[in-house]
PDB file of C-alpha atoms in Angstrom:
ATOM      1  CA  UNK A  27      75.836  -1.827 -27.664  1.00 48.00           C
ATOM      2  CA  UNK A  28      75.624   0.875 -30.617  1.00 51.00           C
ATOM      3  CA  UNK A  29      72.998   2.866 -31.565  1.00 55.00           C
ATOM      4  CA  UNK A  30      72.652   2.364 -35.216  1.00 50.00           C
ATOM      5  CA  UNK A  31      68.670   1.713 -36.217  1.00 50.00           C
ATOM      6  CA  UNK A  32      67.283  -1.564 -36.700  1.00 51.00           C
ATOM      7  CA  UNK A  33      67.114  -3.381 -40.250  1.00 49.00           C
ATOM      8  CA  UNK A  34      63.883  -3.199 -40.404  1.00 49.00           C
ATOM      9  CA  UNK A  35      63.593  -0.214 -39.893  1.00 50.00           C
ATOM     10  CA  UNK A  36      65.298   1.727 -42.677  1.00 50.00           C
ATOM     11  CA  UNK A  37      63.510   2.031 -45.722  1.00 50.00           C
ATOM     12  CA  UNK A  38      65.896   2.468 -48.829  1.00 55.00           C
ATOM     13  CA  UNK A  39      64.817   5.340 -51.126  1.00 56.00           C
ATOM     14  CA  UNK A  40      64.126   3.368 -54.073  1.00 55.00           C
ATOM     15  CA  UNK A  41      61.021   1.738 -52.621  1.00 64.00           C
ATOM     16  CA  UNK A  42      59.994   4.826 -51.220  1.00 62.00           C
ATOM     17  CA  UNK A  43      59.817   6.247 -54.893  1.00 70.00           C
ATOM     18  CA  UNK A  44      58.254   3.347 -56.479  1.00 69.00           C
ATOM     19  CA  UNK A  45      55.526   2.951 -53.697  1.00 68.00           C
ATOM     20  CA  UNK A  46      54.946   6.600 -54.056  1.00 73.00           C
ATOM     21  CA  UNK A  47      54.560   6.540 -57.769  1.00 73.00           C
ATOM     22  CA  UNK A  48      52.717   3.473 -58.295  1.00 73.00           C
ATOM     23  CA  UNK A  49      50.292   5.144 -55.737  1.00 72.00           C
ATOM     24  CA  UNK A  50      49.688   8.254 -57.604  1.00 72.00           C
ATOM     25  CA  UNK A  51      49.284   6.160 -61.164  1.00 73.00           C
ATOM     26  CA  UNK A  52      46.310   4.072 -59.316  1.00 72.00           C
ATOM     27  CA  UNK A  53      44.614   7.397 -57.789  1.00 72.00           C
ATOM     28  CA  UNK A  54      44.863   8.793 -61.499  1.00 69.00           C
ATOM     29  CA  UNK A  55      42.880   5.533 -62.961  1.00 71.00           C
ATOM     30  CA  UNK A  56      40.428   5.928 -60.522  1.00 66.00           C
ATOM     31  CA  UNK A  57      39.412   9.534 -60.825  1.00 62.00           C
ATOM     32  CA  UNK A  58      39.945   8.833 -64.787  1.00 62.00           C
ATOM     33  CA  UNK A  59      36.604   6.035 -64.529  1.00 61.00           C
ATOM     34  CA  UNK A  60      34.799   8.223 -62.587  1.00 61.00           C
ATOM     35  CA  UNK A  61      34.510  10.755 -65.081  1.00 56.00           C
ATOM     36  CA  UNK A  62      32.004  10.571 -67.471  1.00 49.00           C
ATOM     37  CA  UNK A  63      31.741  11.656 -71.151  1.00 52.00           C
ATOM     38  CA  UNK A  64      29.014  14.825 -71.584  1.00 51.00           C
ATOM     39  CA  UNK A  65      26.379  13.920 -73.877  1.00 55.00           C
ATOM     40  CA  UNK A  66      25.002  15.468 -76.518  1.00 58.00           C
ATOM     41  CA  UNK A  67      22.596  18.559 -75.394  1.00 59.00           C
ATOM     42  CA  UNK A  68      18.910  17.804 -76.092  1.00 60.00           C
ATOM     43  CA  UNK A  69      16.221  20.976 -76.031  1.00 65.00           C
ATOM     44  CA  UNK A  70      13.989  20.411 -72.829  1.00 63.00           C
ATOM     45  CA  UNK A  71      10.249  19.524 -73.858  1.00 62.00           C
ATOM     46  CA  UNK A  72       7.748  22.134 -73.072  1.00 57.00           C
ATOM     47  CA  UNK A  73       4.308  21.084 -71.441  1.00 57.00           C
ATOM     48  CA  UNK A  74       2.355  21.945 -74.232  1.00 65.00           C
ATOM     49  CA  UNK A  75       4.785  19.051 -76.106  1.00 66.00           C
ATOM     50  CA  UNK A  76       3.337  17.089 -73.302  1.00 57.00           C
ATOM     51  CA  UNK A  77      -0.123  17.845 -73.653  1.00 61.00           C
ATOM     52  CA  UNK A  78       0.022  17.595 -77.222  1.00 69.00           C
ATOM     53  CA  UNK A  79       2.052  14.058 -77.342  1.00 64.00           C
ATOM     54  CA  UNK A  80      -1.021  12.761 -74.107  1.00 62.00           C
ATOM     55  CA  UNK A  81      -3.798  14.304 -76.661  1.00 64.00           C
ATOM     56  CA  UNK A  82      -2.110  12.025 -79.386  1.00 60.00           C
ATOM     57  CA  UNK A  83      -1.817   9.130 -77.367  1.00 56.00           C
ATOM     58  CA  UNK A  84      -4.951   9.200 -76.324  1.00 55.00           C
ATOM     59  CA  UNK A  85      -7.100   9.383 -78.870  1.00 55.00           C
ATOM     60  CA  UNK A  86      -4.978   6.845 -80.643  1.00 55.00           C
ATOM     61  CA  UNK A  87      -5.923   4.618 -77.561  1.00 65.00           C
ATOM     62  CA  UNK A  88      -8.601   1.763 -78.003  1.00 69.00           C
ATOM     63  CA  UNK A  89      -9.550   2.035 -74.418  1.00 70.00           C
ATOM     64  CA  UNK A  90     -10.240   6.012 -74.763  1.00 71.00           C
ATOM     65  CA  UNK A  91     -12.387   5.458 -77.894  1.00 77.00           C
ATOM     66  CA  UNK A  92     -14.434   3.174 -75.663  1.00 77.00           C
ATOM     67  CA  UNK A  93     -14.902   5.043 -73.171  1.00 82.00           C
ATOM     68  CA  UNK A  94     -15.736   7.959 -75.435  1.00 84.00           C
ATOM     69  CA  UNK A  95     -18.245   5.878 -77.517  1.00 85.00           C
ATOM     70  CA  UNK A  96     -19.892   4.751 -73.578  1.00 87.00           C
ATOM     71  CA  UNK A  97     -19.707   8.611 -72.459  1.00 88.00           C
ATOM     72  CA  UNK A  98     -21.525  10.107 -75.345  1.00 89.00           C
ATOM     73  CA  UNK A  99     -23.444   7.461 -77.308  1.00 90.00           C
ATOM     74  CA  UNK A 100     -24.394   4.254 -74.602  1.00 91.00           C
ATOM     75  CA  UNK A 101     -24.739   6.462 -71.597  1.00 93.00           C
ATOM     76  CA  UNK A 102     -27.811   8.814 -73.308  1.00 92.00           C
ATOM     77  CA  UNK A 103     -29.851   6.173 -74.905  1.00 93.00           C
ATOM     78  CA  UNK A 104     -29.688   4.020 -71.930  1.00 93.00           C
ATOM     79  CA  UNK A 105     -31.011   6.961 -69.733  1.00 95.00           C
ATOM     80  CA  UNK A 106     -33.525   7.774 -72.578  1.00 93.00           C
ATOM     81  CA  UNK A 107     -35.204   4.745 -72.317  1.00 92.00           C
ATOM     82  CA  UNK A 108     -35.230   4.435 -68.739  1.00 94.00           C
ATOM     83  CA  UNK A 109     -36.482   8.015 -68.720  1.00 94.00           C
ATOM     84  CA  UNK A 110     -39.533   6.791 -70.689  1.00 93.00           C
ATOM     85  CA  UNK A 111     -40.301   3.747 -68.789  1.00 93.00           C
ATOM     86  CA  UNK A 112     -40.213   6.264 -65.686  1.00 95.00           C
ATOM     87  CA  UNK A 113     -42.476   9.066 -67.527  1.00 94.00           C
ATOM     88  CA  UNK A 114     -44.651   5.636 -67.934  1.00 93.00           C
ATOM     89  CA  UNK A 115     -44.850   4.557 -64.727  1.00 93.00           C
ATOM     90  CA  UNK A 116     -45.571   7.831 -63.304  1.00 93.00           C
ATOM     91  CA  UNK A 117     -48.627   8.240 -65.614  1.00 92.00           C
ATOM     92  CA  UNK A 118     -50.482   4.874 -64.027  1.00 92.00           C
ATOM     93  CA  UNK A 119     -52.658   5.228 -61.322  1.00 90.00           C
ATOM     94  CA  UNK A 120     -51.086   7.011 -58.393  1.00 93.00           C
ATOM     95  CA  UNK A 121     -53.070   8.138 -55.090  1.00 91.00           C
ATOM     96  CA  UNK A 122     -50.444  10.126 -54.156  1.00 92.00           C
ATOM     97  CA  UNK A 123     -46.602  10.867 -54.446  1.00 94.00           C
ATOM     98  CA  UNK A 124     -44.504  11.697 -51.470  1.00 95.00           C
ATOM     99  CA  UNK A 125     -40.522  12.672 -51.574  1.00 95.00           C
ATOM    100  CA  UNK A 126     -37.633  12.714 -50.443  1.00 95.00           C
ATOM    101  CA  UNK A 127     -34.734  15.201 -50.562  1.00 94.00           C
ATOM    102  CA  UNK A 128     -31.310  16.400 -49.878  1.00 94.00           C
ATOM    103  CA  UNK A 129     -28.087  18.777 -50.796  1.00 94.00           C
ATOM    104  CA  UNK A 130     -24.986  17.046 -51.107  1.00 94.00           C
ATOM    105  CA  UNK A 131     -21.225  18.087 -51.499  1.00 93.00           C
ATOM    106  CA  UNK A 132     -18.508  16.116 -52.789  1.00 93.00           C
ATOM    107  CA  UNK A 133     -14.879  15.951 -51.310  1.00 92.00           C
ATOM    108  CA  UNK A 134     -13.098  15.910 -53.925  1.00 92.00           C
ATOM    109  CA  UNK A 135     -14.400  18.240 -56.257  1.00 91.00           C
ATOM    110  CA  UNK A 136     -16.311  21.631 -56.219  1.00 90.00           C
ATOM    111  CA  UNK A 137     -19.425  20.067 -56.737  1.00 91.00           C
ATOM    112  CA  UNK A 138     -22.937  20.522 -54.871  1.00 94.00           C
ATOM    113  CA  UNK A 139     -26.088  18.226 -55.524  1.00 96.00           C
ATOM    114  CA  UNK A 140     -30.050  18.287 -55.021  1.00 96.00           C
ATOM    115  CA  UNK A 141     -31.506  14.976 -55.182  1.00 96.00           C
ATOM    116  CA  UNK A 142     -35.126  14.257 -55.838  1.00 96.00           C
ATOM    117  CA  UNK A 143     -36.472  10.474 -55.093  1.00 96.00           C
ATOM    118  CA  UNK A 144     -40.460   9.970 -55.019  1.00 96.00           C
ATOM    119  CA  UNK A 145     -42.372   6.965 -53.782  1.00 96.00           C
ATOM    120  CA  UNK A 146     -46.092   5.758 -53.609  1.00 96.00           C
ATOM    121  CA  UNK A 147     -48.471   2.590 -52.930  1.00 96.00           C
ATOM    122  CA  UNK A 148     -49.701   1.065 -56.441  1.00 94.00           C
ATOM    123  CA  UNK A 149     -52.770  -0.331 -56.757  1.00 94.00           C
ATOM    124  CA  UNK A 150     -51.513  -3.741 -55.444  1.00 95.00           C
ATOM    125  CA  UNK A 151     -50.490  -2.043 -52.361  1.00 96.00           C
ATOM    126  CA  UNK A 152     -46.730  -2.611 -52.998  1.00 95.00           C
ATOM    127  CA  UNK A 153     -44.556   0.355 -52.190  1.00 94.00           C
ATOM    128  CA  UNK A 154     -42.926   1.681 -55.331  1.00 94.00           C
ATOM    129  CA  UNK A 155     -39.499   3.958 -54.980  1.00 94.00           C
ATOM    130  CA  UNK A 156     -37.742   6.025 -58.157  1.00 95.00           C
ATOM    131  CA  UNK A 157     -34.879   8.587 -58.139  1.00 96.00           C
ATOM    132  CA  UNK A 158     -36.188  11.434 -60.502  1.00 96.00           C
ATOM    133  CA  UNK A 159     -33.289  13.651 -59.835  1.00 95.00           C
ATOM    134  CA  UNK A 160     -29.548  13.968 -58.653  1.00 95.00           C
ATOM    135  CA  UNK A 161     -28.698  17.326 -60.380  1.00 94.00           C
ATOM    136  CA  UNK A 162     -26.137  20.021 -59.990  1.00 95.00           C
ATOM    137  CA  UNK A 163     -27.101  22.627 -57.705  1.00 95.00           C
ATOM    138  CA  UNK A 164     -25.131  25.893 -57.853  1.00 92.00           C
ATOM    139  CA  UNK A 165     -25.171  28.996 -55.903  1.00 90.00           C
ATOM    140  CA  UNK A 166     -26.457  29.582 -53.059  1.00 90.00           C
ATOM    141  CA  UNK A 167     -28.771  27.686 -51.028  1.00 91.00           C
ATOM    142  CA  UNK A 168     -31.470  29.891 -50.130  1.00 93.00           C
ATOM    143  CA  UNK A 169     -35.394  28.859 -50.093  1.00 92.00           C
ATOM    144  CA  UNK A 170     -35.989  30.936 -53.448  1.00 94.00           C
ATOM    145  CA  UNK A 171     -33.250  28.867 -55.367  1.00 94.00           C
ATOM    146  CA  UNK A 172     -34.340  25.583 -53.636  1.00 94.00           C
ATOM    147  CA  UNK A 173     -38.335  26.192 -54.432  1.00 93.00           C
ATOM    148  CA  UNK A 174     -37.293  26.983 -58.307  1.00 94.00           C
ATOM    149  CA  UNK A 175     -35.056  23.647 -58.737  1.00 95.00           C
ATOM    150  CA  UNK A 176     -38.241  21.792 -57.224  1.00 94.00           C
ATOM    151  CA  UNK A 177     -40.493  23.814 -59.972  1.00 94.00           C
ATOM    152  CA  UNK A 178     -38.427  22.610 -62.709  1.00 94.00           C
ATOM    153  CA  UNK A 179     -38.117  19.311 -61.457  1.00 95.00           C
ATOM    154  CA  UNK A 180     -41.656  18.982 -61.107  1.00 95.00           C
ATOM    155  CA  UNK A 181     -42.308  20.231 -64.814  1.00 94.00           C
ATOM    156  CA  UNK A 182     -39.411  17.513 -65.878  1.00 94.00           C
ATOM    157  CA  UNK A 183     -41.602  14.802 -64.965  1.00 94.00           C
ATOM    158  CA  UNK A 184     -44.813  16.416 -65.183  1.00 91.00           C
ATOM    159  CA  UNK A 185     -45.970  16.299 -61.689  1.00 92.00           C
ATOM    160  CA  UNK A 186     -48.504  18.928 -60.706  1.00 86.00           C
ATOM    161  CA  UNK A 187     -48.188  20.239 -57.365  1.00 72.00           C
ATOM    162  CA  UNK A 188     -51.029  21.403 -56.658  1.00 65.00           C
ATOM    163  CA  UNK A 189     -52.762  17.540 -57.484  1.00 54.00           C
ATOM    164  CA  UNK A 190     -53.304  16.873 -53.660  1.00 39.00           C
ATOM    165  CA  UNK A 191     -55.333  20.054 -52.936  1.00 39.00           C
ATOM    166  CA  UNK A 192     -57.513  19.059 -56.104  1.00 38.00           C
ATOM    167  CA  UNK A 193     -58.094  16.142 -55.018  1.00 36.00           C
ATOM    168  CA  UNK A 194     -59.584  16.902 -51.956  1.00 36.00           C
ATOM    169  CA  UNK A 195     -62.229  19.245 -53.864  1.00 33.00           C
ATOM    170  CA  UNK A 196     -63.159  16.895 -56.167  1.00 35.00           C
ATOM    171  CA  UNK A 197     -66.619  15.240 -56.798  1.00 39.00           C
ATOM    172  CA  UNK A 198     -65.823  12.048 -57.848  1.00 45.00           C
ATOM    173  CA  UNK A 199     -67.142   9.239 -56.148  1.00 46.00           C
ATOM    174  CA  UNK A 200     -65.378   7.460 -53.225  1.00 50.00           C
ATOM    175  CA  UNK A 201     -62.458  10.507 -52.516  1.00 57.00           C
ATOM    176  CA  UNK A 202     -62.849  11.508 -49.164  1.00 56.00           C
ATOM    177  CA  UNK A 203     -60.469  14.082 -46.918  1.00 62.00           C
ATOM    178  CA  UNK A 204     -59.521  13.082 -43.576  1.00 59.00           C
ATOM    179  CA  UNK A 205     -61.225  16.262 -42.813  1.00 62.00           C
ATOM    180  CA  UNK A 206     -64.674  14.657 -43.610  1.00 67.00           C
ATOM    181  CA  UNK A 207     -63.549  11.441 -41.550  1.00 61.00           C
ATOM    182  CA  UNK A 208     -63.337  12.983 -38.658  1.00 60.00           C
ATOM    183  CA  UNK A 209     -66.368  15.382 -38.473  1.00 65.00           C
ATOM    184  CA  UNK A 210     -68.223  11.720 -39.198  1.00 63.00           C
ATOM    185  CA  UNK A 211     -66.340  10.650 -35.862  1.00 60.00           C
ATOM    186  CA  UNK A 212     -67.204  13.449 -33.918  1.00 58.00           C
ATOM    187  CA  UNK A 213     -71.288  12.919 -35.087  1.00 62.00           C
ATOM    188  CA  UNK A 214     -70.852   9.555 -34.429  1.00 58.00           C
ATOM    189  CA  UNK A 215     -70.157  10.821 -30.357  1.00 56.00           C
ATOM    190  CA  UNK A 216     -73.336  13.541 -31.162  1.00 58.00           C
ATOM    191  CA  UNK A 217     -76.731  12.114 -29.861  1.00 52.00           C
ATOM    192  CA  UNK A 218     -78.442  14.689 -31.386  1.00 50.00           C
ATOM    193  CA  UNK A 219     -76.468  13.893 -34.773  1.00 47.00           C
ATOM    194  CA  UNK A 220     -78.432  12.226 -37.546  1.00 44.00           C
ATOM    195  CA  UNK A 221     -78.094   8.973 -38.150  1.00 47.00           C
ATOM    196  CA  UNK A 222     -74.565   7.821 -40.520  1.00 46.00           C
ATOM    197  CA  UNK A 223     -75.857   5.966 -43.702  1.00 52.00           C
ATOM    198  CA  UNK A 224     -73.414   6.919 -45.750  1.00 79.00           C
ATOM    199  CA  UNK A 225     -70.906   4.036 -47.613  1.00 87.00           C
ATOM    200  CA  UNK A 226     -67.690   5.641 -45.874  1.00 87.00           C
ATOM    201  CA  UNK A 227     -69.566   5.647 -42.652  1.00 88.00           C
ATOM    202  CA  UNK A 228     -70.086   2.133 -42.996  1.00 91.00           C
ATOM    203  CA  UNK A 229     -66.781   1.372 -43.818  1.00 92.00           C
ATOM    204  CA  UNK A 230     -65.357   3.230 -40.776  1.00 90.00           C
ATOM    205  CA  UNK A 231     -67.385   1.170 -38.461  1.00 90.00           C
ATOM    206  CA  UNK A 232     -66.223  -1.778 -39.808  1.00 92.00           C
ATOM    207  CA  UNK A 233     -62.584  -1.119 -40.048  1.00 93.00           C
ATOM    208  CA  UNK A 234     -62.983   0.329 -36.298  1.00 92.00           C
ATOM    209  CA  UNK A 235     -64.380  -3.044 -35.528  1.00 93.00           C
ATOM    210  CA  UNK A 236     -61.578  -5.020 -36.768  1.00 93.00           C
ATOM    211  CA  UNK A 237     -59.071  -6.219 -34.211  1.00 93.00           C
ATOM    212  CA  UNK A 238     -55.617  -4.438 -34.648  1.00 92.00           C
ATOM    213  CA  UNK A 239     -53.125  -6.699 -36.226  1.00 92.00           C
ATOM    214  CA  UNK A 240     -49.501  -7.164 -34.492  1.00 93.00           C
ATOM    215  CA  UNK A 241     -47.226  -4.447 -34.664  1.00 90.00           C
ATOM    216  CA  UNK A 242     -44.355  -7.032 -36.401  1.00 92.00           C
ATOM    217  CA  UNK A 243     -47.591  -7.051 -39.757  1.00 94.00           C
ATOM    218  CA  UNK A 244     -47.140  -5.343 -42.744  1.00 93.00           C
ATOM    219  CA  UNK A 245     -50.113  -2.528 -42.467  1.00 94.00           C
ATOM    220  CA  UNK A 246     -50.157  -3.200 -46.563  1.00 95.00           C
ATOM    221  CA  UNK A 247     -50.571  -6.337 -46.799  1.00 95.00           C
ATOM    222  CA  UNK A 248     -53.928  -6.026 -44.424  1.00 95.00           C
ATOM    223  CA  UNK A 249     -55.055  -3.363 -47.262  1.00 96.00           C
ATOM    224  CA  UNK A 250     -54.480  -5.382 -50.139  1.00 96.00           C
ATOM    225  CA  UNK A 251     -56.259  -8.384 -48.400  1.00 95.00           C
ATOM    226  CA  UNK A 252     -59.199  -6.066 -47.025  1.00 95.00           C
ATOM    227  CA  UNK A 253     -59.295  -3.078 -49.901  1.00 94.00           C
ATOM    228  CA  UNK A 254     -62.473  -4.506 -51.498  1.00 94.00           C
ATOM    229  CA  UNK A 255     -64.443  -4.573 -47.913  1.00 94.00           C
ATOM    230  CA  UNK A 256     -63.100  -1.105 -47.115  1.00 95.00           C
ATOM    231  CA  UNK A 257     -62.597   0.531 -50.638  1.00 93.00           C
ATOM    232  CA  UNK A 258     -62.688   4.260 -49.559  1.00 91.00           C
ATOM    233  CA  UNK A 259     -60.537   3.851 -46.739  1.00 93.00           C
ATOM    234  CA  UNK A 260     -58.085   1.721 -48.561  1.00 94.00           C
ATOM    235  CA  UNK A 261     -58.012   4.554 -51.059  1.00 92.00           C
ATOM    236  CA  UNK A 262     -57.190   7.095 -48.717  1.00 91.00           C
ATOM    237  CA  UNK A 263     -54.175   4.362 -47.798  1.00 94.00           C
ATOM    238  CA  UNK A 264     -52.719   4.564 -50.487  1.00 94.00           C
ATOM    239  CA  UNK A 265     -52.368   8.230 -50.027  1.00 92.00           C
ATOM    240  CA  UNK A 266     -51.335   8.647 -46.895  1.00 92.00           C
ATOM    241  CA  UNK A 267     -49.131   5.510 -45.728  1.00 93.00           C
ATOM    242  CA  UNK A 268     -46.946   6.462 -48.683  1.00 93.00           C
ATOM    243  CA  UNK A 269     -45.095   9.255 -46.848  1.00 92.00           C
ATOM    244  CA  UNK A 270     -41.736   8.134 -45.849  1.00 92.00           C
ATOM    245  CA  UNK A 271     -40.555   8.587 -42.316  1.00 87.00           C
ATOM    246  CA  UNK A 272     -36.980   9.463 -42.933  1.00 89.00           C
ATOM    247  CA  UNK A 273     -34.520  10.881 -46.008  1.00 89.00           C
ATOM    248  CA  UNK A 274     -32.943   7.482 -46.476  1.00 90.00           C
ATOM    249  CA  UNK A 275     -33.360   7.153 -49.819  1.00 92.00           C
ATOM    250  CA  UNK A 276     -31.723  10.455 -50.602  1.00 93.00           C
ATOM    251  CA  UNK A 277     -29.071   9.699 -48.242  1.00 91.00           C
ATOM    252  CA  UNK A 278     -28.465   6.381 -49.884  1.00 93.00           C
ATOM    253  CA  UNK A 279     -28.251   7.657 -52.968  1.00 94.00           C
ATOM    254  CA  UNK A 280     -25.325  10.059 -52.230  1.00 93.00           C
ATOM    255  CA  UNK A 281     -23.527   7.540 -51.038  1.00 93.00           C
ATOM    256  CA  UNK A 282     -23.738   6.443 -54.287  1.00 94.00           C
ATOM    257  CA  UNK A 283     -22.980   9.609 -56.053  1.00 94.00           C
ATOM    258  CA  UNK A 284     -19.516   9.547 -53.425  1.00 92.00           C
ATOM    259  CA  UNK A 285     -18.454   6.320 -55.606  1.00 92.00           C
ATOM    260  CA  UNK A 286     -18.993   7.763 -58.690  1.00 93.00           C
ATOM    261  CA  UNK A 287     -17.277  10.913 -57.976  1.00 93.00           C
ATOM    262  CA  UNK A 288     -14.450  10.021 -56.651  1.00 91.00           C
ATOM    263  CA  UNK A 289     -10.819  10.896 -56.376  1.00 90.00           C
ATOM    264  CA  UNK A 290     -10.002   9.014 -59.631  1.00 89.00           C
ATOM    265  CA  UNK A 291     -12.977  10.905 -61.118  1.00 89.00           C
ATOM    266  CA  UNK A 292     -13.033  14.052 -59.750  1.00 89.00           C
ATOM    267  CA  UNK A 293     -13.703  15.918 -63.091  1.00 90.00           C
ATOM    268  CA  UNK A 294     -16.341  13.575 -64.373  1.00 91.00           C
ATOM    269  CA  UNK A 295     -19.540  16.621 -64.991  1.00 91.00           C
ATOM    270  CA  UNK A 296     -22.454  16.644 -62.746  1.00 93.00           C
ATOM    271  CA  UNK A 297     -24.572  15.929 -65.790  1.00 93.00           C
ATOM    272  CA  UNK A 298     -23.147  12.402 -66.724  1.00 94.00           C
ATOM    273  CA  UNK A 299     -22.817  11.728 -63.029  1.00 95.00           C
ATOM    274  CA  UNK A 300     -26.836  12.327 -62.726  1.00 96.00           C
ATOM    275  CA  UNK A 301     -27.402   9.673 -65.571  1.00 95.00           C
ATOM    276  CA  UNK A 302     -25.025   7.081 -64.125  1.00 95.00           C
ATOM    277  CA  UNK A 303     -26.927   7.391 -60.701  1.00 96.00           C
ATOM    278  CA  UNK A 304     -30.427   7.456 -62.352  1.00 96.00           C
ATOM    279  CA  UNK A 305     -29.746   4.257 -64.329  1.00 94.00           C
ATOM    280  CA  UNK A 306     -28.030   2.383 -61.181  1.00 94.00           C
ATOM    281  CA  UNK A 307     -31.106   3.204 -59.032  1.00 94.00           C
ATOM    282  CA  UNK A 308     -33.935   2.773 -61.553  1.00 95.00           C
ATOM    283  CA  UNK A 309     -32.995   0.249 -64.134  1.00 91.00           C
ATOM    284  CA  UNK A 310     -33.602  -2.638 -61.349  1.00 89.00           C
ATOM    285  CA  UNK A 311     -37.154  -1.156 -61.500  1.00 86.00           C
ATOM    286  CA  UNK A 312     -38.386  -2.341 -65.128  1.00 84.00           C
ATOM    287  CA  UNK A 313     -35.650  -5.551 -64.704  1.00 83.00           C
ATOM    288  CA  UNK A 314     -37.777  -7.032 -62.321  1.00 68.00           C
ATOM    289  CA  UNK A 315     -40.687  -7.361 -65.018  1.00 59.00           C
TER     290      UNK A 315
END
């Protein structure tokens, strides 16, 4: 038995050198494709190139010169003339106006509202419901700021407010306070009062007569069936069963305003804003006719 190395084992130099050099050629190739060529240095665009090339594009754009044309030519006539057929409708006859109101903020932009809705009974005894106003409100909001925005609201649309306290010191015929009701009520209890002859008197002991209809009724449509037996009273109707019970209406119609001003739209102005939500809440109004 020797001890000289197995066959296989002994590598003769030769190999050795070509496996070592063909090794090194395919490492170079490799790290030769990996490289790649510099190009050409271009000067970095400034954001005023930006803004400049967006400005271009845009008012180059068909869409943008829509919108535009909507924004500031569609948008203002369309409020104009519902704005008239409101002014209009305001100046028929109306018993009494009651409103609604509320301060809104939106979420996604600095922007506060104060909404203005109105509603009253026509002379058909239907109940009638406008938004007159969905402006911006800035500032503070204190009682002084609140009571002027109301002021100049009310001269928008030429409401008086001091109609309802004129109206109950009128002398025309058939306008009676609630005041004047009662003291009849209490006389009526008064055995040493004189005898009620008066028309309104009349007409209170009538309607006092009349069995109560069910709770599910619509009180209005008793009054539009009954208003020629008990004219004063269904005057004084009009007045009062026109007072809502709750803000809903002002409520619903930020919920509105939260679609318009949205995240996508956060920098629309409170001005366009109030003329979208106008025409969405009013134009159904004169449709219906």
């Amino acid at each position: 038995m020797t001890n000289l190395p197995h066959k296989k084992d002994v590598k003769p130099p030769y190999r050795k050198e070509k496996y070592e050099k063909d090794t090194a050629a395919a490492t170079a190739t490799a790290a030769a494709k990996r490289k790649v060529a510099p190009s050409p240095r271009t000067p970095t665009p400034s954001v005023a190139d930006f803004l400049e090339k967006a400005k271009k594009f845009a008012n180059d754009s068909a869409k943008a010169k829509v919108e535009r044309h909507f924004s500031d030519v569609c948008l203002p006539e369309m409020y104009n003339v519902v704005s008239t057929n409101v002014h209009e409708l305001l100046a028929t006859d109306i018993a009494a106006l009651s409103f609604t109101t509320d301060i809104w903020s939106s979420d996604v932009s600095p922007t506060s509202m104060l909404s203005l809705t109105a509603q009253w009974i026509d002379t058909d005894f239907k109940l009638q419901k406008i938004v007159l106003h969905s402006q911006e409100f800035r500032g503070s909001h204190t009682a002084v700021a609140i009571s002027e925005a109301f002021a100049n609201m009310f001269d928008t649309w030429r409401i008086d407010s001091a109609e309802s306290k004129r109206a109950r010191t009128t002398d025309e015929p058939r306008t009676v306070s609630l005041s004047d009701m009662f003291d009849e009520i209490l006389q009526e209890n008064n055995p040493f009062a004189r005898q009620r002859t008066s028309s309104t008197a009349q007409q209170l002991d009538g309607y006092l007569s009349e069995v109560p209809i069910p709770r599910s009724n619509n009180p209005l449509e008793f009054w539009r069936t009954n208003q020629g037996r008990f004219p004063d009273l269904a005057q004084m109707a009009r007045r009062y069963l026109s007072a809502p019970c709750t803000s809903t209406d002002s409520e619903r119609l930020f919920s509105a305003a939260s679609h318009v001003i949205d995240e996508k739209r956060n920098r629309l102005s409170c001005e366009k804003a109030e003329k979208l939500l106008f025409i969405k809440k009013n134009l159904p109004l004169f449709l219906k006719k």
